Amino acid sequence: MKEIFEENIGLLIHDVARLLRVLYDRQMASIGLTRSQWWLLTYLFFKDGINQSELAILMDMEKAPLSRLLDRMEKKGWVIRKNENKDRRTKNIYLSETIKPLISSMRDKAAEYRSESLSILTDKDLNKLKAILQILKKDLTSKI
């Protein structure tokens, strides 16, 4: 049986995620953020104080590029790196007070964008989609 391109689940998930990112990039560009910046700020919004190694894993980034991104954001006064334990190599990353108004704007735009982007789904469909994606994520994560 020949697989139909438009029905390939891997391609569908990839394409929907890509389209959501591209459209969200446009929203964030209006407030002056690049994808890597809004991505990092979003992770820190939910996990403020995470250590740099854990952040690299979450963001699926190598440590060196993440370190350079953090250097740039630290210079802007957006993040703060702190050594908080005996191992001086381990640094925890925090959002600065300076960035909080921008994050507030970013979160507002994100909520508006999500609402618009997903408006074609009913609440029931959206909840079902979230539940299925969470199940898939949990299962796939356990295999890594």
Short mmCIF file of C-alpha atoms in Angstrom, two decimals:
data_model
loop_
_atom_site.label_atom_id
_atom_site.label_comp_id
_atom_site.label_asym_id
_atom_site.label_seq_id
_atom_site.Cartn_x
_atom_site.Cartn_y
_atom_site.Cartn_z
CA MET A 1 0.00 0.00 0.00
CA LYS A 2 1.44 3.33 -1.05
CA GLU A 3 1.61 6.00 1.63
CA ILE A 4 0.00 9.33 0.80
CA PHE A 5 2.35 12.28 1.29
CA GLU A 6 -0.30 14.56 2.83
CA GLU A 7 -1.25 11.88 5.38
CA ASN A 8 2.27 11.12 6.65
CA ILE A 9 2.02 11.81 10.40
CA GLY A 10 5.68 12.74 10.78
CA LEU A 11 5.48 15.29 7.98
CA LEU A 12 2.18 16.67 9.29
CA ILE A 13 3.57 17.19 12.80
CA HIS A 14 6.75 18.73 11.41
CA ASP A 15 4.92 21.05 9.00
CA VAL A 16 2.39 22.25 11.58
CA ALA A 17 5.18 22.92 14.10
CA ARG A 18 7.24 24.73 11.45
CA LEU A 19 4.30 26.88 10.35
CA LEU A 20 3.47 27.77 13.96
CA ARG A 21 7.11 28.79 14.54
CA VAL A 22 7.32 30.89 11.37
CA LEU A 23 4.09 32.73 12.14
CA TYR A 24 5.12 33.20 15.78
CA ASP A 25 8.52 34.54 14.62
CA ARG A 26 6.62 37.30 12.84
CA GLN A 27 4.74 38.18 16.02
CA MET A 28 7.94 38.32 18.07
CA ALA A 29 9.83 40.29 15.41
CA SER A 30 7.35 43.12 16.03
CA ILE A 31 8.76 43.42 19.57
CA GLY A 32 12.36 42.90 18.47
CA LEU A 33 13.03 39.27 19.37
CA THR A 34 14.72 36.58 17.29
CA ARG A 35 13.55 32.97 17.47
CA SER A 36 16.46 31.89 19.64
CA GLN A 37 15.80 34.79 22.03
CA TRP A 38 12.08 34.18 22.43
CA TRP A 39 12.70 30.45 22.71
CA LEU A 40 15.21 30.94 25.53
CA LEU A 41 13.05 33.53 27.31
CA THR A 42 10.05 31.22 27.13
CA TYR A 43 11.96 28.34 28.71
CA LEU A 44 13.22 30.65 31.45
CA PHE A 45 9.73 32.02 32.00
CA PHE A 46 8.65 28.49 32.94
CA LYS A 47 11.94 27.28 34.47
CA ASP A 48 13.68 30.38 35.86
CA GLY A 49 16.87 29.37 37.66
CA ILE A 50 17.50 26.23 35.57
CA ASN A 51 21.14 25.34 35.14
CA GLN A 52 22.82 25.88 31.81
CA SER A 53 23.27 22.16 31.05
CA GLU A 54 19.59 21.39 31.65
CA LEU A 55 18.62 24.40 29.52
CA ALA A 56 20.79 23.11 26.65
CA ILE A 57 18.98 19.77 26.80
CA LEU A 58 15.52 21.38 26.88
CA MET A 59 16.35 23.67 23.98
CA ASP A 60 18.07 20.85 22.08
CA MET A 61 21.16 23.05 21.66
CA GLU A 62 24.82 22.34 22.01
CA LYS A 63 26.37 24.02 25.04
CA ALA A 64 28.71 26.32 23.08
CA PRO A 65 26.00 28.02 20.94
CA LEU A 66 23.77 28.32 24.01
CA SER A 67 26.62 29.91 25.94
CA ARG A 68 27.13 32.47 23.15
CA LEU A 69 23.40 33.24 23.10
CA LEU A 70 23.43 33.68 26.87
CA ASP A 71 26.50 35.94 26.58
CA ARG A 72 24.59 38.22 24.18
CA MET A 73 21.47 38.23 26.32
CA GLU A 74 23.49 38.84 29.47
CA LYS A 75 25.14 41.86 27.81
CA LYS A 76 21.67 43.22 27.05
CA GLY A 77 20.80 42.80 30.72
CA TRP A 78 18.09 40.24 30.00
CA VAL A 79 19.49 37.24 31.89
CA ILE A 80 21.72 36.67 34.88
CA ARG A 81 24.03 33.69 35.33
CA LYS A 82 24.86 32.67 38.89
CA ASN A 83 27.09 30.02 40.43
CA GLU A 84 24.96 28.61 43.21
CA ASN A 85 26.76 25.53 44.35
CA LYS A 86 30.26 24.28 45.03
CA ASP A 87 30.83 23.35 41.39
CA ARG A 88 31.86 26.66 39.82
CA ARG A 89 31.29 25.23 36.34
CA THR A 90 27.54 24.94 36.97
CA LYS A 91 25.64 28.15 36.36
CA ASN A 92 21.97 28.78 36.90
CA ILE A 93 20.17 31.15 34.55
CA TYR A 94 17.64 33.73 35.72
CA LEU A 95 15.52 36.33 34.01
CA SER A 96 16.53 39.85 35.00
CA GLU A 97 14.05 42.44 36.21
CA THR A 98 14.90 44.45 33.08
CA ILE A 99 13.41 41.82 30.76
CA LYS A 100 10.16 41.25 32.66
CA PRO A 101 8.16 43.97 30.80
CA LEU A 102 9.29 42.51 27.46
CA ILE A 103 8.34 39.02 28.63
CA SER A 104 4.93 40.29 29.65
CA SER A 105 4.46 41.67 26.14
CA MET A 106 5.80 38.44 24.65
CA ARG A 107 3.42 36.29 26.72
CA ASP A 108 0.45 38.51 25.75
CA LYS A 109 1.35 38.20 22.06
CA ALA A 110 1.83 34.44 22.48
CA ALA A 111 -1.61 34.02 24.05
CA GLU A 112 -3.21 36.09 21.30
CA TYR A 113 -1.32 34.18 18.62
CA ARG A 114 -2.26 30.77 20.08
CA SER A 115 -5.89 31.80 20.29
CA GLU A 116 -5.93 32.95 16.66
CA SER A 117 -3.90 30.02 15.34
CA LEU A 118 -5.97 27.37 17.06
CA SER A 119 -9.37 29.05 16.72
CA ILE A 120 -10.52 26.53 14.12
CA LEU A 121 -10.42 23.82 16.81
CA THR A 122 -13.16 23.36 19.36
CA ASP A 123 -12.16 23.31 23.02
CA LYS A 124 -12.84 19.56 23.03
CA ASP A 125 -10.59 19.03 19.98
CA LEU A 126 -7.84 21.20 21.44
CA ASN A 127 -7.91 19.34 24.76
CA LYS A 128 -7.81 16.00 22.93
CA LEU A 129 -4.88 17.19 20.79
CA LYS A 130 -2.95 18.34 23.89
CA ALA A 131 -3.61 15.04 25.65
CA ILE A 132 -2.44 12.99 22.67
CA LEU A 133 0.70 15.10 22.19
CA GLN A 134 1.53 14.83 25.91
CA ILE A 135 1.18 11.04 25.73
CA LEU A 136 3.44 10.91 22.67
CA LYS A 137 6.00 13.25 24.23
CA LYS A 138 6.13 11.24 27.46
CA ASP A 139 6.54 7.97 25.60
CA LEU A 140 9.18 9.29 23.19
CA THR A 141 11.09 11.01 26.01
CA SER A 142 11.26 7.72 27.92
CA LYS A 143 13.04 6.17 24.92
CA ILE A 144 15.84 8.71 24.79
#
